[in-house]
Short mmCIF file of C-alpha atoms and ligand atoms in Angstrom, two decimals:
data_model
loop_
_atom_site.label_atom_id
_atom_site.label_comp_id
_atom_site.label_asym_id
_atom_site.label_seq_id
_atom_site.Cartn_x
_atom_site.Cartn_y
_atom_site.Cartn_z
CA MET X 1 0.00 0.00 0.00
CA ASN X 2 1.23 3.50 -0.77
CA GLU X 3 0.67 4.71 2.80
CA GLN X 4 1.49 8.26 1.85
CA LEU X 5 -0.60 8.29 -1.33
CA THR X 6 -2.79 11.38 -1.36
CA LEU X 7 -5.75 12.24 -3.51
CA GLU X 8 -3.76 15.26 -4.74
CA THR X 9 -1.03 12.98 -6.13
CA ILE X 10 -3.59 10.93 -8.05
CA THR X 11 -5.49 14.00 -9.24
CA ALA X 12 -2.27 15.63 -10.51
CA LEU X 13 -1.15 12.47 -12.34
CA ALA X 14 -4.63 12.00 -13.82
CA LYS X 15 -4.58 15.53 -15.20
CA ARG X 16 -0.93 15.57 -16.30
CA ARG X 17 -1.23 12.39 -18.31
CA GLY X 18 -4.73 12.81 -19.71
CA PHE X 19 -6.84 10.50 -17.60
CA VAL X 20 -9.18 13.11 -16.14
CA TYR X 21 -9.67 16.83 -16.81
CA GLN X 22 -11.75 19.39 -15.00
CA THR X 23 -14.97 19.95 -16.93
CA SER X 24 -15.18 23.30 -18.77
CA GLU X 25 -11.82 24.30 -17.36
CA ILE X 26 -11.55 27.27 -19.76
CA TYR X 27 -14.60 28.76 -18.01
CA GLY X 28 -13.30 28.08 -14.53
CA GLY X 29 -14.74 24.57 -14.19
CA LEU X 30 -17.93 23.24 -12.68
CA ALA X 31 -18.07 21.81 -9.17
CA SER X 32 -17.77 18.01 -8.87
CA SER X 33 -17.71 17.57 -12.65
CA TYR X 34 -14.94 15.97 -14.71
CA ASP X 35 -14.20 14.92 -18.26
CA TYR X 36 -12.17 11.87 -19.18
CA GLY X 37 -9.14 12.38 -21.41
CA PRO X 38 -7.70 9.96 -23.98
CA LEU X 39 -6.30 7.53 -21.40
CA GLY X 40 -9.19 7.82 -18.96
CA THR X 41 -11.61 7.05 -21.79
CA GLU X 42 -9.76 3.81 -22.57
CA LEU X 43 -9.61 2.80 -18.91
CA LEU X 44 -13.31 3.53 -18.34
CA ARG X 45 -14.20 1.51 -21.42
CA ASN X 46 -12.08 -1.42 -20.22
CA ILE X 47 -13.80 -1.40 -16.82
CA LYS X 48 -17.26 -1.35 -18.40
CA ASP X 49 -16.36 -4.08 -20.89
CA LYS X 50 -15.05 -6.30 -18.08
CA TRP X 51 -18.17 -5.74 -15.98
CA TRP X 52 -20.46 -6.48 -18.91
CA GLN X 53 -18.48 -9.55 -19.87
CA GLU X 54 -18.30 -11.01 -16.37
CA MET X 55 -21.73 -10.02 -15.07
CA ILE X 56 -23.94 -10.30 -18.16
CA ARG X 57 -22.40 -12.19 -21.05
CA LYS X 58 -20.83 -15.05 -19.14
CA LYS X 59 -23.99 -15.85 -17.19
CA ALA X 60 -26.93 -17.76 -18.66
CA ASP X 61 -29.28 -16.19 -16.09
CA MET X 62 -28.34 -12.58 -16.89
CA ILE X 63 -29.54 -10.19 -19.60
CA GLY X 64 -28.78 -6.56 -20.43
CA LEU X 65 -30.88 -3.43 -20.81
CA ASP X 66 -30.34 0.20 -21.83
CA SER X 67 -33.09 2.43 -20.48
CA GLN X 68 -33.39 6.21 -20.77
CA ILE X 69 -32.02 8.93 -18.53
CA LEU X 70 -35.39 10.70 -18.72
CA LEU X 71 -38.21 8.47 -17.45
CA HIS X 72 -41.86 9.27 -16.78
CA PRO X 73 -41.79 11.48 -13.65
CA GLN X 74 -44.21 9.17 -11.83
CA THR X 75 -41.38 6.62 -11.76
CA TRP X 76 -39.59 8.73 -9.18
CA VAL X 77 -42.71 9.33 -7.13
CA ALA X 78 -43.33 5.57 -6.98
CA SER X 79 -39.71 4.76 -6.14
CA GLY X 80 -39.74 7.22 -3.24
CA HIS X 81 -37.02 9.47 -4.69
CA VAL X 82 -39.25 12.57 -4.98
CA ALA X 83 -40.17 12.34 -1.30
CA SER X 84 -36.98 11.12 0.26
CA PHE X 85 -33.87 11.08 -1.95
CA THR X 86 -32.21 13.57 0.35
CA ASP X 87 -28.96 14.50 2.02
CA PRO X 88 -28.62 16.53 5.25
CA LEU X 89 -27.59 20.06 4.20
CA VAL X 90 -26.05 22.77 6.37
CA GLU X 91 -24.81 26.20 5.36
CA ASP X 92 -21.80 28.11 6.67
CA LYS X 93 -23.40 31.18 8.28
CA VAL X 94 -20.61 33.48 7.04
CA THR X 95 -19.51 32.18 3.63
CA HIS X 96 -22.88 30.55 2.76
CA LYS X 97 -21.01 27.54 1.40
CA ARG X 98 -22.99 24.32 1.71
CA TYR X 99 -21.88 21.11 3.37
CA ARG X 100 -23.26 17.72 4.28
CA ALA X 101 -23.98 17.63 8.00
CA ASP X 102 -22.95 13.96 8.28
CA HIS X 103 -19.60 14.69 6.65
CA LEU X 104 -18.89 17.61 9.02
CA ILE X 105 -19.68 15.38 11.99
CA GLU X 106 -17.41 12.63 10.64
CA THR X 107 -14.56 15.13 10.22
CA TRP X 108 -15.16 16.48 13.74
CA LEU X 109 -15.12 12.95 15.20
CA ALA X 110 -11.87 12.11 13.41
CA GLN X 111 -10.23 15.14 15.05
CA GLN X 112 -11.15 14.15 18.63
CA PRO X 113 -8.58 12.33 20.78
CA ASN X 114 -11.36 10.26 22.42
CA PRO X 115 -14.33 10.47 20.09
CA PRO X 116 -17.72 9.31 21.42
CA LYS X 117 -18.92 5.95 20.01
CA LEU X 118 -21.28 7.11 17.31
CA VAL X 119 -22.43 5.73 13.97
CA VAL X 120 -23.09 8.80 11.86
CA GLU X 121 -24.93 6.75 9.21
CA GLU X 122 -27.59 5.99 11.83
CA MET X 123 -28.34 9.63 12.72
CA ASP X 124 -31.38 11.44 11.37
CA VAL X 125 -31.47 15.18 10.68
CA ALA X 126 -32.70 16.05 14.18
CA ALA X 127 -29.95 14.01 15.84
CA MET X 128 -27.33 15.64 13.62
CA GLY X 129 -28.70 19.09 14.43
CA ALA X 130 -28.56 18.38 18.17
CA PHE X 131 -25.02 16.99 17.89
CA ILE X 132 -23.76 19.98 15.89
CA ALA X 133 -25.26 22.43 18.38
CA GLU X 134 -24.03 20.58 21.46
CA ASN X 135 -20.47 20.08 20.17
CA LYS X 136 -20.23 23.37 18.32
CA VAL X 137 -19.24 21.62 15.08
CA LEU X 138 -17.96 24.24 12.64
CA SER X 139 -17.62 24.43 8.86
CA PRO X 140 -14.17 23.77 7.29
CA GLU X 141 -13.73 27.58 7.28
CA GLY X 142 -14.22 27.60 11.06
CA ASN X 143 -17.64 29.26 11.08
CA PRO X 144 -20.91 28.18 12.69
CA VAL X 145 -23.40 26.38 10.44
CA THR X 146 -27.19 26.41 10.13
CA ALA X 147 -29.34 23.55 11.45
CA PRO X 148 -29.36 20.65 8.95
CA LYS X 149 -32.31 20.22 6.62
CA GLU X 150 -33.26 17.55 4.10
CA PHE X 151 -32.08 18.52 0.62
CA ASN X 152 -33.44 16.53 -2.34
CA ILE X 153 -30.60 15.58 -4.69
CA LEU X 154 -32.73 14.67 -7.74
CA PHE X 155 -32.00 16.97 -10.70
CA GLU X 156 -35.08 18.54 -12.24
CA THR X 157 -35.49 19.59 -15.84
CA ALA X 158 -38.44 20.22 -18.16
CA VAL X 159 -39.89 18.72 -21.33
CA GLY X 160 -41.69 20.94 -23.90
CA ALA X 161 -41.06 24.06 -25.93
CA ILE X 162 -43.67 26.49 -24.62
CA GLU X 163 -43.01 28.36 -21.39
CA GLY X 164 -45.77 27.61 -18.87
CA GLU X 165 -46.69 24.34 -20.56
CA LYS X 166 -43.48 22.53 -19.86
CA SER X 167 -43.69 19.48 -17.67
CA LYS X 168 -41.25 18.61 -14.98
CA VAL X 169 -39.05 15.55 -15.43
CA TYR X 170 -36.01 14.30 -13.56
CA LEU X 171 -32.58 13.21 -14.68
CA ARG X 172 -32.45 9.70 -13.26
CA GLY X 173 -30.87 9.41 -9.82
CA GLU X 174 -30.10 5.73 -10.39
CA THR X 175 -30.32 3.33 -13.33
CA ALA X 176 -32.24 0.70 -11.34
CA GLN X 177 -35.71 2.19 -11.82
CA GLY X 178 -35.47 1.74 -15.60
CA ILE X 179 -35.06 -1.97 -14.92
CA PHE X 180 -38.21 -2.17 -12.78
CA THR X 181 -40.31 -0.17 -15.23
CA ASN X 182 -39.26 -2.52 -18.05
CA PHE X 183 -39.84 -5.69 -16.05
CA ARG X 184 -43.12 -6.56 -17.83
CA GLN X 185 -41.64 -5.91 -21.27
CA VAL X 186 -38.66 -8.13 -20.58
CA LEU X 187 -40.94 -10.96 -19.40
CA ASP X 188 -43.20 -10.60 -22.46
CA SER X 189 -40.43 -10.29 -25.03
CA SER X 190 -37.93 -12.89 -23.86
CA ARG X 191 -37.86 -16.44 -22.59
CA VAL X 192 -36.41 -15.71 -19.16
CA LYS X 193 -37.57 -17.58 -16.10
CA LEU X 194 -36.83 -16.98 -12.44
CA PRO X 195 -34.30 -16.63 -11.03
CA PHE X 196 -32.74 -14.18 -13.49
CA GLY X 197 -31.09 -10.80 -13.46
CA ILE X 198 -31.21 -7.65 -15.58
CA GLY X 199 -28.17 -5.42 -15.66
CA GLN X 200 -27.39 -2.07 -17.20
CA ILE X 201 -24.66 0.53 -17.34
CA GLY X 202 -25.54 4.18 -17.73
CA LYS X 203 -25.32 7.75 -16.51
CA SER X 204 -27.02 8.83 -13.29
CA PHE X 205 -27.26 12.31 -11.82
CA ARG X 206 -27.29 13.58 -8.24
CA ASN X 207 -27.18 17.15 -7.03
CA GLU X 208 -24.44 16.31 -4.54
CA ILE X 209 -23.62 18.87 -1.88
CA THR X 210 -20.09 17.65 -1.17
CA THR X 211 -17.29 18.82 -3.41
CA GLY X 212 -13.58 18.07 -3.59
CA GLN X 213 -13.62 14.27 -3.73
CA PHE X 214 -12.44 14.11 -7.34
CA VAL X 215 -14.32 11.43 -9.33
CA PHE X 216 -15.41 9.61 -6.16
CA ARG X 217 -18.48 11.82 -5.89
CA THR X 218 -19.67 13.76 -8.92
CA LEU X 219 -22.93 15.30 -10.09
CA GLU X 220 -22.96 13.11 -13.18
CA PHE X 221 -21.59 9.59 -12.99
CA GLU X 222 -21.95 6.14 -14.45
CA GLN X 223 -23.56 3.25 -12.65
CA ALA X 224 -23.56 -0.47 -13.32
CA GLU X 225 -26.59 -1.94 -11.61
CA ILE X 226 -28.21 -5.35 -11.48
CA GLU X 227 -31.65 -6.37 -10.28
CA TYR X 228 -31.63 -10.09 -9.65
CA PHE X 229 -35.23 -11.37 -9.48
CA PHE X 230 -36.20 -14.53 -7.60
CA ASP X 231 -39.02 -16.36 -5.86
CA PRO X 232 -38.34 -16.15 -2.11
CA GLU X 233 -40.22 -19.42 -1.57
CA GLN X 234 -37.92 -21.26 -3.98
CA THR X 235 -34.58 -19.52 -3.47
CA ASP X 236 -33.00 -18.90 -0.08
CA TRP X 237 -32.13 -15.20 -0.08
CA HIS X 238 -29.26 -15.63 2.38
CA THR X 239 -27.48 -18.00 0.00
CA LEU X 240 -28.19 -15.82 -3.01
CA PHE X 241 -27.00 -12.71 -1.19
CA GLU X 242 -23.72 -14.40 -0.28
CA GLU X 243 -23.27 -15.59 -3.86
CA TRP X 244 -23.56 -11.99 -5.05
CA GLN X 245 -21.09 -10.83 -2.44
CA GLN X 246 -18.65 -13.44 -3.69
CA ARG X 247 -19.15 -12.38 -7.31
CA MET X 248 -18.49 -8.74 -6.41
CA TRP X 249 -15.35 -9.59 -4.45
CA HIS X 250 -14.13 -11.88 -7.20
CA PHE X 251 -14.65 -9.18 -9.82
CA VAL X 252 -12.67 -6.57 -7.90
CA VAL X 253 -9.85 -8.90 -6.86
CA ASN X 254 -9.50 -11.26 -9.82
CA THR X 255 -10.86 -9.37 -12.80
CA LEU X 256 -9.62 -5.92 -11.80
CA GLY X 257 -6.55 -7.15 -9.89
CA VAL X 258 -7.08 -5.05 -6.75
CA ARG X 259 -5.25 -5.95 -3.53
CA GLU X 260 -7.50 -7.67 -0.99
CA GLU X 261 -5.96 -5.83 1.95
CA ASN X 262 -7.54 -2.64 0.58
CA LEU X 263 -11.07 -4.07 0.64
CA ARG X 264 -13.57 -4.76 3.40
CA TRP X 265 -17.26 -5.50 3.85
CA ARG X 266 -19.39 -3.17 5.96
CA ARG X 267 -22.83 -4.30 7.03
CA HIS X 268 -25.54 -1.65 7.42
CA SER X 269 -27.09 -1.69 10.88
CA ASP X 270 -30.89 -1.91 11.26
CA LYS X 271 -31.01 1.82 11.90
CA GLU X 272 -28.94 2.78 8.87
CA ARG X 273 -30.59 0.43 6.38
CA SER X 274 -33.36 1.76 4.13
CA HIS X 275 -36.80 0.71 5.39
CA TYR X 276 -37.46 -1.52 2.37
CA SER X 277 -34.15 -3.36 2.57
CA ARG X 278 -33.78 -6.53 4.63
CA GLU X 279 -30.00 -6.67 4.29
CA THR X 280 -27.40 -4.24 2.94
CA PHE X 281 -23.64 -4.56 2.71
CA ASP X 282 -21.14 -2.09 1.28
CA LEU X 283 -17.94 -3.30 -0.29
CA ASP X 284 -15.53 -0.56 0.81
CA TYR X 285 -12.18 0.31 -0.75
CA ARG X 286 -9.37 2.03 1.13
CA PHE X 287 -9.20 5.32 -0.83
CA PRO X 288 -6.55 7.90 0.15
CA PHE X 289 -9.29 9.54 2.27
CA GLY X 290 -10.19 6.31 4.10
CA PHE X 291 -12.39 3.25 3.59
CA LYS X 292 -15.42 4.33 1.53
CA GLU X 293 -18.24 2.65 -0.32
CA LEU X 294 -17.32 1.26 -3.68
CA TRP X 295 -20.18 -1.13 -4.35
CA GLY X 296 -23.43 -1.73 -2.47
CA VAL X 297 -25.57 -4.86 -2.38
CA ALA X 298 -29.08 -4.84 -0.93
CA TYR X 299 -31.98 -7.26 -0.59
CA ARG X 300 -34.80 -4.90 -1.59
CA THR X 301 -37.57 -7.53 -1.29
CA ASP X 302 -40.49 -6.82 -3.68
CA TYR X 303 -40.63 -3.17 -2.61
CA ASP X 304 -39.90 -1.51 -5.98
CA LEU X 305 -42.14 -3.71 -8.11
CA GLN X 306 -44.97 -3.31 -5.56
CA GLN X 307 -44.55 0.47 -5.61
CA HIS X 308 -44.76 0.53 -9.42
CA ILE X 309 -47.80 -1.78 -9.37
CA GLN X 310 -49.50 0.63 -6.97
CA HIS X 311 -48.66 3.80 -8.91
CA SER X 312 -49.07 2.53 -12.48
CA GLY X 313 -51.70 -0.20 -12.13
CA ALA X 314 -49.50 -2.39 -14.37
CA LYS X 315 -49.31 -6.12 -13.83
CA LEU X 316 -45.73 -6.59 -12.72
CA SER X 317 -46.19 -10.07 -11.35
CA TYR X 318 -44.62 -13.30 -12.56
CA LYS X 319 -46.47 -16.51 -13.38
CA ASP X 320 -44.45 -19.62 -12.71
CA PRO X 321 -44.58 -21.65 -15.96
CA PHE X 322 -44.59 -24.96 -14.06
CA SER X 323 -46.74 -24.44 -10.97
CA GLY X 324 -48.87 -21.61 -12.33
CA LYS X 325 -48.27 -19.65 -9.10
CA THR X 326 -48.50 -15.89 -9.66
CA PHE X 327 -46.53 -13.57 -7.42
CA VAL X 328 -44.31 -10.47 -7.33
CA PRO X 329 -40.62 -11.46 -7.39
CA HIS X 330 -38.09 -10.23 -4.87
CA VAL X 331 -34.74 -8.70 -5.82
CA ILE X 332 -31.14 -8.50 -4.76
CA GLU X 333 -29.44 -5.38 -6.11
CA PRO X 334 -25.66 -5.07 -6.54
CA ALA X 335 -24.97 -1.43 -7.58
CA VAL X 336 -21.58 0.06 -8.34
CA GLY X 337 -20.26 3.34 -9.71
CA ILE X 338 -17.92 2.88 -12.69
CA ASN X 339 -16.11 6.09 -11.77
CA ARG X 340 -15.41 4.78 -8.27
CA LEU X 341 -13.97 1.60 -9.79
CA PHE X 342 -11.86 3.88 -11.99
CA LEU X 343 -10.53 5.91 -9.03
CA MET X 344 -9.88 2.70 -7.11
CA LEU X 345 -7.80 1.35 -10.00
CA LEU X 346 -5.70 4.52 -10.24
CA CYS X 347 -5.02 4.39 -6.49
CA ASP X 348 -4.38 0.67 -6.30
CA ALA X 349 -2.10 0.63 -9.34
CA TYR X 350 -0.05 3.64 -8.20
CA TRP X 351 3.51 2.81 -7.29
CA HIS X 352 6.36 5.23 -6.73
CA ASP X 353 9.98 4.16 -6.63
CA ALA X 354 11.62 7.10 -4.85
CA GLU X 355 15.16 5.78 -5.33
CA ASN X 356 14.88 5.62 -9.10
CA LYS X 357 12.39 8.49 -9.31
CA ARG X 358 10.02 6.22 -11.21
CA THR X 359 6.22 6.35 -11.02
CA VAL X 360 4.38 3.34 -12.36
CA LEU X 361 0.71 2.57 -12.75
CA ARG X 362 0.74 -1.20 -12.32
CA PHE X 363 -2.58 -1.96 -13.95
CA LYS X 364 -3.40 -5.54 -14.78
CA PRO X 365 -2.08 -5.68 -18.37
CA ASP X 366 -5.52 -6.30 -19.89
CA LEU X 367 -6.90 -3.17 -18.18
CA ALA X 368 -4.11 -0.78 -19.16
CA PRO X 369 -5.21 2.03 -21.52
CA TYR X 370 -2.45 1.02 -23.96
CA LYS X 371 -1.17 -2.53 -23.90
CA THR X 372 1.92 -1.67 -25.90
CA ALA X 373 3.93 1.33 -27.09
CA VAL X 374 5.96 1.19 -30.28
CA PHE X 375 9.22 3.15 -30.53
CA PRO X 376 11.54 3.62 -33.48
CA LEU X 377 14.93 4.04 -31.76
CA LEU X 378 15.65 7.24 -33.74
CA ARG X 379 13.05 9.27 -35.52
CA ASN X 380 15.39 10.69 -38.15
CA LYS X 381 16.23 7.26 -39.56
CA PRO X 382 13.56 6.47 -42.17
CA GLU X 383 14.44 2.77 -42.27
CA LEU X 384 13.75 2.46 -38.52
CA VAL X 385 10.57 4.55 -38.69
CA GLN X 386 9.24 2.50 -41.59
CA LYS X 387 9.92 -0.79 -39.84
CA ALA X 388 8.33 0.52 -36.63
CA GLN X 389 5.26 1.58 -38.61
CA GLN X 390 4.92 -1.96 -39.95
CA VAL X 391 5.08 -3.32 -36.39
CA TYR X 392 2.49 -0.76 -35.23
CA GLU X 393 0.12 -1.66 -38.05
CA ALA X 394 0.48 -5.38 -37.34
CA ILE X 395 -0.34 -4.87 -33.65
CA ALA X 396 -3.07 -2.20 -33.77
CA PRO X 397 -5.96 -4.47 -34.87
CA HIS X 398 -5.32 -6.75 -31.87
CA HIS X 399 -4.97 -4.43 -28.90
CA THR X 400 -4.65 -0.75 -27.99
CA THR X 401 -1.19 0.51 -28.83
CA THR X 402 0.49 3.89 -29.03
CA TRP X 403 3.36 5.43 -30.98
CA ASP X 404 6.19 7.42 -29.43
CA ASP X 405 9.24 8.82 -31.18
CA ARG X 406 9.91 11.83 -28.93
CA GLY X 407 13.00 12.21 -26.74
CA ASN X 408 15.34 9.38 -25.79
CA ILE X 409 14.26 5.83 -24.95
CA GLY X 410 14.66 6.43 -21.19
CA LYS X 411 12.16 9.31 -21.27
CA ARG X 412 9.74 7.27 -23.32
CA TYR X 413 9.89 4.42 -20.77
CA TYR X 414 9.35 6.91 -17.95
CA TYR X 415 6.26 8.29 -19.66
CA GLN X 416 4.80 4.87 -20.52
CA ASP X 417 5.38 3.63 -16.94
CA GLU X 418 3.42 6.58 -15.63
CA ILE X 419 0.44 5.75 -17.81
CA GLY X 420 0.68 2.04 -17.09
CA THR X 421 1.68 0.62 -20.49
CA PRO X 422 2.83 -2.95 -19.72
CA PHE X 423 5.07 -3.47 -22.79
CA CYS X 424 7.32 -1.12 -24.79
CA ILE X 425 8.58 -2.35 -28.15
CA THR X 426 11.71 -0.77 -29.60
CA ILE X 427 12.76 -1.09 -33.22
CA ASP X 428 16.54 -0.59 -33.51
CA PHE X 429 19.38 -1.29 -35.91
CA GLU X 430 19.49 -4.93 -34.91
CA THR X 431 15.88 -5.20 -36.07
CA LEU X 432 16.94 -4.37 -39.59
CA GLU X 433 19.40 -7.26 -39.51
CA ASP X 434 17.54 -10.06 -37.72
CA ASN X 435 13.88 -8.90 -37.64
CA SER X 436 13.77 -8.91 -33.84
CA VAL X 437 12.63 -6.18 -31.42
CA THR X 438 13.23 -5.36 -27.76
CA VAL X 439 10.22 -5.85 -25.50
CA ARG X 440 10.61 -4.07 -22.19
CA HIS X 441 8.37 -5.03 -19.24
CA ARG X 442 6.86 -2.25 -17.14
CA ASP X 443 6.93 -3.88 -13.70
CA THR X 444 10.35 -5.52 -13.78
CA THR X 445 12.05 -3.34 -16.44
CA ALA X 446 13.36 -6.67 -17.84
CA GLN X 447 13.95 -6.75 -21.57
CA ASP X 448 13.44 -9.61 -24.02
CA ARG X 449 14.52 -9.88 -27.60
CA VAL X 450 11.59 -11.21 -29.65
CA SER X 451 11.29 -12.02 -33.33
CA ILE X 452 8.63 -9.90 -35.07
CA ASP X 453 7.05 -13.10 -36.42
CA GLN X 454 6.48 -14.24 -32.84
CA LEU X 455 5.63 -10.84 -31.37
CA LEU X 456 1.82 -11.11 -31.37
CA ASN X 457 1.85 -14.58 -29.81
CA TYR X 458 4.39 -13.42 -27.25
CA LEU X 459 2.23 -10.46 -26.25
CA GLN X 460 -1.05 -12.33 -26.30
CA ASP X 461 0.35 -14.87 -23.84
CA GLN X 462 0.93 -12.07 -21.34
CA LEU X 463 -2.17 -9.94 -21.81
P1 LIG Q 1 -22.85 7.41 -1.01
O1 LIG Q 1 -23.29 6.91 0.35
O2 LIG Q 1 -21.36 7.37 -1.21
O3 LIG Q 1 -23.47 8.72 -1.40
P2 LIG Q 1 -24.94 5.80 -2.04
O4 LIG Q 1 -25.07 4.76 -0.97
O5 LIG Q 1 -25.91 6.91 -2.07
O6 LIG Q 1 -23.44 6.36 -2.06
P3 LIG Q 1 -26.06 4.14 -4.07
O7 LIG Q 1 -27.31 4.90 -4.18
O8 LIG Q 1 -26.07 2.82 -3.36
O9 LIG Q 1 -24.92 5.08 -3.44
O10 LIG Q 1 -25.44 3.99 -5.54
C1 LIG Q 1 -24.74 2.85 -5.97
C2 LIG Q 1 -23.31 3.15 -6.33
O11 LIG Q 1 -23.23 4.28 -7.21
C3 LIG Q 1 -22.42 3.52 -5.15
O12 LIG Q 1 -21.93 2.36 -4.51
C4 LIG Q 1 -21.33 4.31 -5.81
O13 LIG Q 1 -20.32 3.44 -6.33
C5 LIG Q 1 -22.02 4.99 -6.98
N1 LIG Q 1 -22.31 6.41 -6.67
C6 LIG Q 1 -23.33 6.89 -5.95
N2 LIG Q 1 -23.31 8.25 -5.93
C7 LIG Q 1 -22.24 8.61 -6.68
C8 LIG Q 1 -21.69 9.89 -7.07
N3 LIG Q 1 -22.25 11.04 -6.70
N4 LIG Q 1 -20.58 9.89 -7.85
C9 LIG Q 1 -20.01 8.73 -8.25
N5 LIG Q 1 -20.49 7.53 -7.93
C10 LIG Q 1 -21.59 7.44 -7.15
#
């Protein structure tokens, strides 16, 4: 673990090398909003492809969906978001900056030599208000804050061209509701039978109060959510829940290559858990700012489908094809943010060798934005450049590769290490004689001489 790794180090590297940029930087930026640069785009895509492959394509009981960001507004009334998708908001009485009351209390507790035993997640707004008043909890600027109030984090917008006749809609606060509202259509149009799951990846929007957590918490983000439907009389939910926990753990550790010591499970207490959930666990990752939720899994019973039945009148029940029993299925929901997986990977892969002044992103090779980099030893030697171009063209259809002919080889290695490229291929004068290239390994800096005829096989064995 990079004990001293700070969020600032990761943010600076991400910007310097084109993983993440501040949104609209030329206009001064927008709070908690980021764009993904050339390398970040590749990494995000790799994460999503892996999730889709492992969670949907490899499983016979899983199917995919792509529902809209704008849904009928009643969806969010039925789901409970309009009434209670809130965060506890306080305002600095002097600067008028806004903060989350629970976060201020957490910071205050962390600063106490003997903090009282308190689970902030279990406190309601009134309890937070009383605590802030009693302990004189201040804003980060050192000023008193207002009493906390519930602030709805759903984004509102409007459909229609004529002022006064526009109707209010919401940018979805989670992708899950699009799965519930399509439940009937999926049953009618496919041959699925319980138990089965529907998964989707897509943008969600939350008017978050907290700023300054880089891509951990943003206004616009991407979620990968699954609703796994089952008959609670046929399938034991405890077993199913544990199976999902294992799948999540396996994905993070084996597919994404994250170190287990940086992961933990956190069970929600009865007080913290949403009223409709019978069990909730968070899979937490040790970010530079502490263990925080990466991925949540909840047993939501039949709550959501029942709510939509009530509000829409639609028949969202399931008829068992064998017994003829008709009932509303229950669900287990594993929900993760792609951008949190992304930040986790940057942090977990980060490695700094102070002695050799070398920074390396040790991504699993198949996750790296570029798998290889191709270098002609000298860029003013046309015979080398031409040969290197041939190598590049032979490789490019098979995996992401990049070209670099700037500066000396040492500088090129340094740059590729910092962006996590596992293999650098150099075309030199020897290549012109024996058709071999140097392949240099990112993690060990070891170098192999490989014949161009064997190069693709050699690389594919290691990717
Ligand atoms: P938190 O407690 O951190 O606000 P949450 O419990 O509200 O998260 P869920 O509603 O369970 O989050 O959403 C599922 C997943 O979506 C989370 O585990 C997280 O990975 C991701 N997520 C939620 N909010 C954000 C956000 N503002 N920015 C980035 N990812 C998010």
